[in-house]
PDB file of C-alpha atoms in Angstrom:
ATOM      1  CA  MET A   1      55.836  46.702   6.657  1.00  0.00           C
ATOM      2  CA  ALA A   2      52.814  48.793   7.621  1.00  0.00           C
ATOM      3  CA  ASN A   3      50.857  47.276   4.753  1.00  0.00           C
ATOM      4  CA  LEU A   4      51.747  43.770   5.920  1.00  0.00           C
ATOM      5  CA  MET A   5      50.637  44.603   9.456  1.00  0.00           C
ATOM      6  CA  ALA A   6      47.297  45.888   8.146  1.00  0.00           C
ATOM      7  CA  ILE A   7      46.706  42.730   6.148  1.00  0.00           C
ATOM      8  CA  ALA A   8      47.569  40.620   9.183  1.00  0.00           C
ATOM      9  CA  PHE A   9      45.230  42.699  11.347  1.00  0.00           C
ATOM     10  CA  ILE A  10      42.308  42.251   8.877  1.00  0.00           C
ATOM     11  CA  SER A  11      42.941  38.587   8.092  1.00  0.00           C
ATOM     12  CA  ARG A  12      43.200  37.313  11.645  1.00  0.00           C
ATOM     13  CA  PRO A  13      39.572  37.929  12.685  1.00  0.00           C
ATOM     14  CA  LEU A  14      38.414  36.649   9.287  1.00  0.00           C
ATOM     15  CA  VAL A  15      40.301  33.382   9.745  1.00  0.00           C
ATOM     16  CA  THR A  16      39.023  33.089  13.303  1.00  0.00           C
ATOM     17  CA  GLY A  17      35.427  33.545  12.110  1.00  0.00           C
ATOM     18  CA  ILE A  18      35.816  30.920   9.399  1.00  0.00           C
ATOM     19  CA  ALA A  19      37.324  28.499  11.883  1.00  0.00           C
ATOM     20  CA  GLY A  20      34.463  29.142  14.307  1.00  0.00           C
ATOM     21  CA  CYS A  21      31.825  28.503  11.639  1.00  0.00           C
ATOM     22  CA  SER A  22      33.569  25.314  10.550  1.00  0.00           C
ATOM     23  CA  ALA A  23      33.709  24.087  14.133  1.00  0.00           C
ATOM     24  CA  ALA A  24      29.994  24.821  14.590  1.00  0.00           C
ATOM     25  CA  LEU A  25      29.168  22.984  11.376  1.00  0.00           C
ATOM     26  CA  VAL A  26      31.175  19.937  12.386  1.00  0.00           C
ATOM     27  CA  ALA A  27      29.591  19.981  15.840  1.00  0.00           C
ATOM     28  CA  SER A  28      26.109  20.145  14.363  1.00  0.00           C
ATOM     29  CA  MET A  29      26.898  17.192  12.094  1.00  0.00           C
ATOM     30  CA  VAL A  30      28.277  15.170  14.975  1.00  0.00           C
ATOM     31  CA  CYS A  31      25.425  16.046  17.337  1.00  0.00           C
ATOM     32  CA  ALA A  32      22.690  15.452  14.768  1.00  0.00           C
ATOM     33  CA  GLY A  33      21.270  11.988  15.355  1.00  0.00           C
ATOM     34  CA  PRO A  34      19.809   9.646  12.748  1.00  0.00           C
ATOM     35  CA  ALA A  35      16.431  10.485  11.226  1.00  0.00           C
ATOM     36  CA  ALA A  36      13.539   9.449  13.422  1.00  0.00           C
ATOM     37  CA  ALA A  37      12.016   6.115  12.436  1.00  0.00           C
ATOM     38  CA  LEU A  38       8.332   6.037  11.546  1.00  0.00           C
ATOM     39  CA  ASP A  39       6.134   3.028  12.281  1.00  0.00           C
ATOM     40  CA  TYR A  40       2.783   2.422  10.636  1.00  0.00           C
ATOM     41  CA  LYS A  41      -0.283   0.326  11.226  1.00  0.00           C
ATOM     42  CA  PHE A  42      -1.930  -0.946   8.042  1.00  0.00           C
ATOM     43  CA  PHE A  43      -5.451  -2.203   7.346  1.00  0.00           C
ATOM     44  CA  PHE A  44      -7.213  -3.812   4.395  1.00  0.00           C
ATOM     45  CA  ASN A  45      -9.990  -6.245   3.502  1.00  0.00           C
ATOM     46  CA  GLN A  46      -8.943  -9.525   1.959  1.00  0.00           C
ATOM     47  CA  ALA A  47     -12.478 -10.366   0.830  1.00  0.00           C
ATOM     48  CA  PRO A  48     -13.543  -7.999  -1.966  1.00  0.00           C
ATOM     49  CA  ALA A  49     -15.834  -5.302  -0.598  1.00  0.00           C
ATOM     50  CA  ASP A  50     -17.658  -2.122  -1.481  1.00  0.00           C
ATOM     51  CA  ARG A  51     -18.093   0.851   0.825  1.00  0.00           C
ATOM     52  CA  ILE A  52     -21.640   2.095   0.410  1.00  0.00           C
ATOM     53  CA  GLY A  53     -23.188   5.146   2.030  1.00  0.00           C
ATOM     54  CA  THR A  54     -26.768   5.436   3.231  1.00  0.00           C
ATOM     55  CA  ILE A  55     -28.549   8.757   3.725  1.00  0.00           C
ATOM     56  CA  HIS A  56     -30.952   8.794   6.672  1.00  0.00           C
ATOM     57  CA  PRO A  57     -34.123  10.942   6.993  1.00  0.00           C
ATOM     58  CA  ASP A  58     -32.318  13.351   9.321  1.00  0.00           C
ATOM     59  CA  GLY A  59     -29.688  13.991   6.645  1.00  0.00           C
ATOM     60  CA  SER A  60     -26.884  12.036   8.310  1.00  0.00           C
ATOM     61  CA  ILE A  61     -24.836   9.558   6.312  1.00  0.00           C
ATOM     62  CA  THR A  62     -23.443   6.248   7.487  1.00  0.00           C
ATOM     63  CA  TYR A  63     -21.135   3.955   5.577  1.00  0.00           C
ATOM     64  CA  SER A  64     -20.699   0.196   5.714  1.00  0.00           C
ATOM     65  CA  TRP A  65     -18.501  -2.373   4.003  1.00  0.00           C
ATOM     66  CA  TYR A  66     -20.418  -4.951   1.959  1.00  0.00           C
ATOM     67  CA  LEU A  67     -18.139  -7.933   1.423  1.00  0.00           C
ATOM     68  CA  ALA A  68     -18.469 -10.155  -1.628  1.00  0.00           C
ATOM     69  CA  ASP A  69     -19.132 -13.207   0.545  1.00  0.00           C
ATOM     70  CA  GLY A  70     -22.261 -11.616   2.009  1.00  0.00           C
ATOM     71  CA  ARG A  71     -20.825 -10.278   5.253  1.00  0.00           C
ATOM     72  CA  THR A  72     -20.959  -6.646   6.291  1.00  0.00           C
ATOM     73  CA  ARG A  73     -18.570  -4.566   8.371  1.00  0.00           C
ATOM     74  CA  LEU A  74     -18.864  -1.180   9.988  1.00  0.00           C
ATOM     75  CA  ASP A  75     -16.942   1.638   8.383  1.00  0.00           C
ATOM     76  CA  GLY A  76     -13.368   1.631   9.660  1.00  0.00           C
ATOM     77  CA  GLU A  77     -13.360  -2.115  10.424  1.00  0.00           C
ATOM     78  CA  PHE A  78     -11.063  -4.320   8.362  1.00  0.00           C
ATOM     79  CA  GLU A  79     -10.267  -8.014   8.145  1.00  0.00           C
ATOM     80  CA  VAL A  80      -6.487  -7.627   8.123  1.00  0.00           C
ATOM     81  CA  GLU A  81      -4.205  -5.388  10.144  1.00  0.00           C
ATOM     82  CA  GLY A  82      -0.488  -5.309  10.791  1.00  0.00           C
ATOM     83  CA  LEU A  83       2.636  -3.270  11.445  1.00  0.00           C
ATOM     84  CA  ILE A  84       5.325  -1.735   9.235  1.00  0.00           C
ATOM     85  CA  MET A  85       8.429  -0.774  11.201  1.00  0.00           C
ATOM     86  CA  ASP A  86      11.253   1.732  10.697  1.00  0.00           C
ATOM     87  CA  LEU A  87      10.605   3.976   7.728  1.00  0.00           C
ATOM     88  CA  VAL A  88      11.962   7.515   7.325  1.00  0.00           C
ATOM     89  CA  ASP A  89      10.001  10.569   6.259  1.00  0.00           C
ATOM     90  CA  ASN A  90      10.473  12.010   2.753  1.00  0.00           C
ATOM     91  CA  ARG A  91      12.487   9.117   1.432  1.00  0.00           C
ATOM     92  CA  SER A  92      11.738   6.701  -1.404  1.00  0.00           C
ATOM     93  CA  GLY A  93      12.416   3.014  -1.953  1.00  0.00           C
ATOM     94  CA  GLN A  94      12.596   2.037   1.697  1.00  0.00           C
ATOM     95  CA  ILE A  95      12.678  -1.538   2.946  1.00  0.00           C
ATOM     96  CA  PRO A  96      11.251  -1.635   6.497  1.00  0.00           C
ATOM     97  CA  SER A  97      13.023  -3.594   9.195  1.00  0.00           C
ATOM     98  CA  SER A  98       9.891  -5.672   9.766  1.00  0.00           C
ATOM     99  CA  ILE A  99       6.388  -6.218   8.391  1.00  0.00           C
ATOM    100  CA  GLU A 100       4.003  -8.282  10.465  1.00  0.00           C
ATOM    101  CA  ILE A 101       0.339  -9.211  10.181  1.00  0.00           C
ATOM    102  CA  THR A 102      -1.163  -9.058  13.659  1.00  0.00           C
ATOM    103  CA  ARG A 103      -4.764  -9.957  12.797  1.00  0.00           C
ATOM    104  CA  ALA A 104      -6.376 -11.745   9.853  1.00  0.00           C
ATOM    105  CA  ASP A 105     -10.021 -12.592  10.477  1.00  0.00           C
ATOM    106  CA  HIS A 106     -10.408 -14.474   7.212  1.00  0.00           C
ATOM    107  CA  ASP A 107      -7.366 -16.707   7.818  1.00  0.00           C
ATOM    108  CA  PRO A 108      -5.609 -16.803  11.217  1.00  0.00           C
ATOM    109  CA  LEU A 109      -2.730 -18.722   9.615  1.00  0.00           C
ATOM    110  CA  SER A 110      -1.769 -15.470   7.865  1.00  0.00           C
ATOM    111  CA  VAL A 111      -0.711 -13.919  11.177  1.00  0.00           C
ATOM    112  CA  GLY A 112       3.071 -13.623  11.471  1.00  0.00           C
ATOM    113  CA  THR A 113       6.201 -11.895  10.168  1.00  0.00           C
ATOM    114  CA  TYR A 114       6.910 -11.739   6.438  1.00  0.00           C
ATOM    115  CA  THR A 115      10.295 -11.729   4.693  1.00  0.00           C
ATOM    116  CA  LEU A 116      10.861  -9.611   1.586  1.00  0.00           C
ATOM    117  CA  THR A 117      11.032 -11.492  -1.718  1.00  0.00           C
ATOM    118  CA  GLN A 118      10.385  -8.725  -4.279  1.00  0.00           C
ATOM    119  CA  GLY A 119       9.727  -5.012  -4.587  1.00  0.00           C
ATOM    120  CA  ASN A 120      11.406  -1.632  -4.194  1.00  0.00           C
ATOM    121  CA  GLY A 121       9.751  -0.808  -0.883  1.00  0.00           C
ATOM    122  CA  PHE A 122       7.834   2.204   0.377  1.00  0.00           C
ATOM    123  CA  ASP A 123       7.874   5.910  -0.449  1.00  0.00           C
ATOM    124  CA  VAL A 124       7.055   8.244   2.457  1.00  0.00           C
ATOM    125  CA  ARG A 125       6.092  11.871   1.878  1.00  0.00           C
ATOM    126  CA  ASP A 126       5.207  14.284   4.678  1.00  0.00           C
ATOM    127  CA  GLY A 127       4.607  11.440   7.092  1.00  0.00           C
ATOM    128  CA  ALA A 128       2.300   9.443   4.800  1.00  0.00           C
ATOM    129  CA  ILE A 129       3.042   6.336   2.745  1.00  0.00           C
ATOM    130  CA  ALA A 130       2.558   7.559  -0.810  1.00  0.00           C
ATOM    131  CA  ARG A 131       3.577   4.442  -2.755  1.00  0.00           C
ATOM    132  CA  SER A 132       4.273   0.823  -1.933  1.00  0.00           C
ATOM    133  CA  PHE A 133       5.607  -2.165  -3.837  1.00  0.00           C
ATOM    134  CA  TRP A 134       6.599  -4.867  -1.389  1.00  0.00           C
ATOM    135  CA  ILE A 135       6.016  -8.628  -1.531  1.00  0.00           C
ATOM    136  CA  GLY A 136       6.971 -10.866   1.362  1.00  0.00           C
ATOM    137  CA  VAL A 137       6.511 -14.502   2.266  1.00  0.00           C
ATOM    138  CA  MET A 138       5.891 -16.331   5.522  1.00  0.00           C
ATOM    139  CA  ASP A 139       7.011 -19.954   5.422  1.00  0.00           C
ATOM    140  CA  ALA A 140       5.633 -22.210   8.127  1.00  0.00           C
ATOM    141  CA  LEU A 141       6.258 -25.945   8.488  1.00  0.00           C
ATOM    142  CA  SER A 142       3.073 -26.996   6.722  1.00  0.00           C
ATOM    143  CA  TYR A 143       1.841 -23.942   4.807  1.00  0.00           C
ATOM    144  CA  ARG A 144       2.865 -20.713   3.109  1.00  0.00           C
ATOM    145  CA  ARG A 145       1.426 -17.212   2.844  1.00  0.00           C
ATOM    146  CA  ARG A 146       2.425 -14.217   0.725  1.00  0.00           C
ATOM    147  CA  LEU A 147       1.679 -10.584   1.645  1.00  0.00           C
ATOM    148  CA  ILE A 148       1.505  -8.211  -1.306  1.00  0.00           C
ATOM    149  CA  PHE A 149       1.494  -4.404  -1.508  1.00  0.00           C
ATOM    150  CA  THR A 150       1.360  -3.106  -5.075  1.00  0.00           C
ATOM    151  CA  PRO A 151       1.308   0.509  -6.301  1.00  0.00           C
ATOM    152  CA  ALA A 152      -1.254   2.429  -8.270  1.00  0.00           C
ATOM    153  CA  GLY A 153      -0.072   1.905 -11.786  1.00  0.00           C
ATOM    154  CA  PRO A 154       0.687   4.326 -14.576  1.00  0.00           C
ATOM    155  CA  TRP A 155      -0.403   1.573 -16.992  1.00  0.00           C
ATOM    156  CA  SER A 156      -4.103   2.165 -16.306  1.00  0.00           C
ATOM    157  CA  VAL A 157      -6.375   4.782 -14.781  1.00  0.00           C
ATOM    158  CA  TRP A 158      -8.207   1.878 -13.139  1.00  0.00           C
ATOM    159  CA  ALA A 159      -5.216   0.506 -11.254  1.00  0.00           C
ATOM    160  CA  GLU A 160      -5.274   1.464  -7.571  1.00  0.00           C
ATOM    161  CA  GLN A 161      -2.800   0.903  -4.768  1.00  0.00           C
ATOM    162  CA  TRP A 162      -3.606  -2.583  -3.517  1.00  0.00           C
ATOM    163  CA  ALA A 163      -2.959  -5.061  -0.687  1.00  0.00           C
ATOM    164  CA  GLU A 164      -3.773  -8.750  -0.564  1.00  0.00           C
ATOM    165  CA  ILE A 165      -2.693 -12.122   0.793  1.00  0.00           C
ATOM    166  CA  ASP A 166      -2.373 -15.359  -1.146  1.00  0.00           C
ATOM    167  CA  ASP A 167      -1.110 -18.859  -0.442  1.00  0.00           C
ATOM    168  CA  GLY A 168       2.250 -18.192  -2.043  1.00  0.00           C
ATOM    169  CA  TYR A 169       1.761 -20.745  -4.806  1.00  0.00           C
ATOM    170  CA  SER A 170      -0.548 -18.864  -7.150  1.00  0.00           C
ATOM    171  CA  ILE A 171       0.026 -18.420 -10.874  1.00  0.00           C
ATOM    172  CA  TYR A 172       0.328 -14.654 -10.455  1.00  0.00           C
ATOM    173  CA  SER A 173       3.608 -12.759 -10.458  1.00  0.00           C
ATOM    174  CA  TRP A 174       4.593  -9.075 -10.586  1.00  0.00           C
ATOM    175  CA  ASN A 175       7.032  -7.227 -12.816  1.00  0.00           C
ATOM    176  CA  ASN A 176       9.553  -4.679 -11.567  1.00  0.00           C
ATOM    177  CA  ASP A 177       6.964  -1.888 -11.715  1.00  0.00           C
ATOM    178  CA  GLY A 178       4.520  -3.808  -9.539  1.00  0.00           C
ATOM    179  CA  GLN A 179       2.126  -4.804 -12.344  1.00  0.00           C
ATOM    180  CA  LYS A 180       0.409  -8.154 -11.899  1.00  0.00           C
ATOM    181  CA  TYR A 181       0.518 -10.800 -14.637  1.00  0.00           C
ATOM    182  CA  VAL A 182      -0.266 -14.482 -15.088  1.00  0.00           C
ATOM    183  CA  ASP A 183       2.937 -16.503 -14.890  1.00  0.00           C
ATOM    184  CA  CYS A 184       2.034 -19.450 -17.114  1.00  0.00           C
ATOM    185  CA  ALA A 185       1.329 -20.382 -20.726  1.00  0.00           C
ATOM    186  CA  CYS A 186      -2.261 -21.307 -20.041  1.00  0.00           C
ATOM    187  CA  TRP A 187      -5.862 -20.202 -20.081  1.00  0.00           C
ATOM    188  CA  VAL A 188      -6.901 -18.717 -16.769  1.00  0.00           C
ATOM    189  CA  SER A 189     -10.367 -18.249 -15.349  1.00  0.00           C
ATOM    190  CA  ILE A 190     -10.464 -15.073 -13.263  1.00  0.00           C
ATOM    191  CA  SER A 191     -13.263 -14.596 -10.768  1.00  0.00           C
ATOM    192  CA  LEU A 192     -14.383 -11.037 -10.130  1.00  0.00           C
ATOM    193  CA  PRO A 193     -14.205  -9.052  -7.967  1.00  0.00           C
ATOM    194  CA  LEU A 194     -10.543  -9.648  -7.172  1.00  0.00           C
ATOM    195  CA  PRO A 195      -9.384 -10.266  -3.581  1.00  0.00           C
ATOM    196  CA  GLY A 196      -7.804  -7.486  -1.548  1.00  0.00           C
ATOM    197  CA  SER A 197      -8.455  -3.767  -1.244  1.00  0.00           C
ATOM    198  CA  THR A 198      -6.718  -0.415  -1.167  1.00  0.00           C
ATOM    199  CA  PRO A 199      -4.771  -0.341   2.122  1.00  0.00           C
ATOM    200  CA  VAL A 200      -5.018   2.286   4.844  1.00  0.00           C
ATOM    201  CA  PHE A 201      -1.730   3.326   6.508  1.00  0.00           C
ATOM    202  CA  ASN A 202      -1.914   5.022   9.921  1.00  0.00           C
ATOM    203  CA  LEU A 203       1.217   6.563  11.404  1.00  0.00           C
ATOM    204  CA  LEU A 204       1.676   5.290  14.953  1.00  0.00           C
ATOM    205  CA  GLY A 205       1.593   8.251  17.295  1.00  0.00           C
ATOM    206  CA  GLY A 206       0.170  10.506  14.604  1.00  0.00           C
ATOM    207  CA  PRO A 207      -3.322  11.472  13.462  1.00  0.00           C
ATOM    208  CA  ALA A 208      -5.410   8.654  12.039  1.00  0.00           C
ATOM    209  CA  SER A 209      -5.971   8.490   8.312  1.00  0.00           C
ATOM    210  CA  PRO A 210      -9.517   8.492   6.937  1.00  0.00           C
ATOM    211  CA  PRO A 211     -11.065   5.124   7.806  1.00  0.00           C
ATOM    212  CA  SER A 212     -12.055   4.225   4.286  1.00  0.00           C
ATOM    213  CA  PRO A 213      -9.753   3.417   1.383  1.00  0.00           C
ATOM    214  CA  SER A 214     -10.975   3.538  -2.173  1.00  0.00           C
ATOM    215  CA  PRO A 215     -13.015   2.320  -3.938  1.00  0.00           C
ATOM    216  CA  VAL A 216     -15.428   4.976  -2.697  1.00  0.00           C
ATOM    217  CA  PRO A 217     -18.768   5.249  -4.486  1.00  0.00           C
ATOM    218  CA  GLY A 218     -19.190   8.252  -6.737  1.00  0.00           C
ATOM    219  CA  PRO A 219     -22.759   9.476  -6.196  1.00  0.00           C
ATOM    220  CA  LEU A 220     -24.425   8.482  -2.951  1.00  0.00           C
ATOM    221  CA  PRO A 221     -27.297   6.013  -3.422  1.00  0.00           C
ATOM    222  CA  ILE A 222     -30.070   8.519  -2.812  1.00  0.00           C
ATOM    223  CA  LEU A 223     -32.198   7.164  -5.644  1.00  0.00           C
ATOM    224  CA  GLY A 224     -32.350   3.726  -7.179  1.00  0.00           C
ATOM    225  CA  ALA A 225     -30.977   5.016 -10.467  1.00  0.00           C
ATOM    226  CA  PHE A 226     -27.966   6.524  -8.727  1.00  0.00           C
ATOM    227  CA  GLY A 227     -27.366   3.268  -6.893  1.00  0.00           C
ATOM    228  CA  ALA A 228     -27.553   1.287 -10.139  1.00  0.00           C
ATOM    229  CA  TYR A 229     -25.107   3.661 -11.799  1.00  0.00           C
ATOM    230  CA  GLN A 230     -22.720   3.316  -8.885  1.00  0.00           C
ATOM    231  CA  VAL A 231     -22.770  -0.483  -8.933  1.00  0.00           C
ATOM    232  CA  SER A 232     -22.347  -0.651 -12.717  1.00  0.00           C
ATOM    233  CA  ARG A 233     -19.388   1.735 -12.559  1.00  0.00           C
ATOM    234  CA  ARG A 234     -17.614  -0.417  -9.964  1.00  0.00           C
ATOM    235  CA  LEU A 235     -18.371  -3.546 -11.996  1.00  0.00           C
ATOM    236  CA  ARG A 236     -16.907  -1.981 -15.158  1.00  0.00           C
ATOM    237  CA  ARG A 237     -13.792  -1.006 -13.223  1.00  0.00           C
ATOM    238  CA  ARG A 238     -13.260  -4.498 -11.856  1.00  0.00           C
ATOM    239  CA  ILE A 239     -13.948  -6.143 -15.199  1.00  0.00           C
ATOM    240  CA  GLN A 240     -11.341  -3.828 -16.723  1.00  0.00           C
ATOM    241  CA  ARG A 241      -8.841  -4.786 -14.012  1.00  0.00           C
ATOM    242  CA  GLY A 242      -9.597  -8.434 -14.651  1.00  0.00           C
ATOM    243  CA  LYS A 243      -9.070  -8.019 -18.378  1.00  0.00           C
ATOM    244  CA  GLU A 244      -5.747  -6.331 -17.829  1.00  0.00           C
ATOM    245  CA  PHE A 245      -4.557  -9.085 -15.555  1.00  0.00           C
ATOM    246  CA  GLY A 246      -5.929 -11.795 -17.832  1.00  0.00           C
ATOM    247  CA  VAL A 247      -4.205 -10.629 -21.011  1.00  0.00           C
ATOM    248  CA  SER A 248      -0.883  -9.695 -19.406  1.00  0.00           C
ATOM    249  CA  PHE A 249       0.730 -13.115 -19.870  1.00  0.00           C
ATOM    250  CA  LYS A 250       4.306 -14.163 -19.318  1.00  0.00           C
ATOM    251  CA  MET A 251       4.720 -17.067 -21.718  1.00  0.00           C
ATOM    252  CA  THR A 252       6.803 -19.941 -20.416  1.00  0.00           C
ATOM    253  CA  SER A 253       7.910 -23.082 -22.144  1.00  0.00           C
ATOM    254  CA  LEU A 254       5.826 -26.209 -21.699  1.00  0.00           C
ATOM    255  CA  ASP A 255       8.733 -28.524 -22.600  1.00  0.00           C
TER     256      ASP A 255
END
């Protein structure tokens, strides 16, 4: 009987402690709200562009965007900007509640909200968008636009994360990994450089990301030879990208 009393005396506070911890755990689970949603502003150039740095006599460096159509833009200025709503930190494959283009200097008809048609969404790591494969369409009464975010690809060291807009009726499609291919049994003439650029994602309410996405020139154009090397390197990269896209055919029947 004394032994039973001792066991009861020892067990009662133990059980009480376990019950208290369980209650605290349940309370913390109930009180914990959903993960905070993250919203992002995105930027890119639809017209192909190079970011080129100039060294001044005082040693300072300024950068500018040189667009393929002859226009120039100050560093940090982009043709296209928009909003990505409701992502969660440190989670992969997320489909945002909304993606909207708010400004498109090259084509005001591209402004609007886009509906997902393909892609496994966005990966967020430590507050930054690390990977994106998302394609959405905006159907208006008399026209169509398609917004495309594709990832940097493991298939090539040249493939960079990319963003672009097209009319939604192009011959290009994307496989499940986000690789671009020509969706027809035909010969295709590809003009280089390709439209679009590497996007910049800025967390709303957080610190701004660097204003310049890649491609970033390797050596600064201090001397003419360095400048020539830089231009030729970019040209080789874009030709390589064009070759990859041009030979990656999806053959379809012509019957």
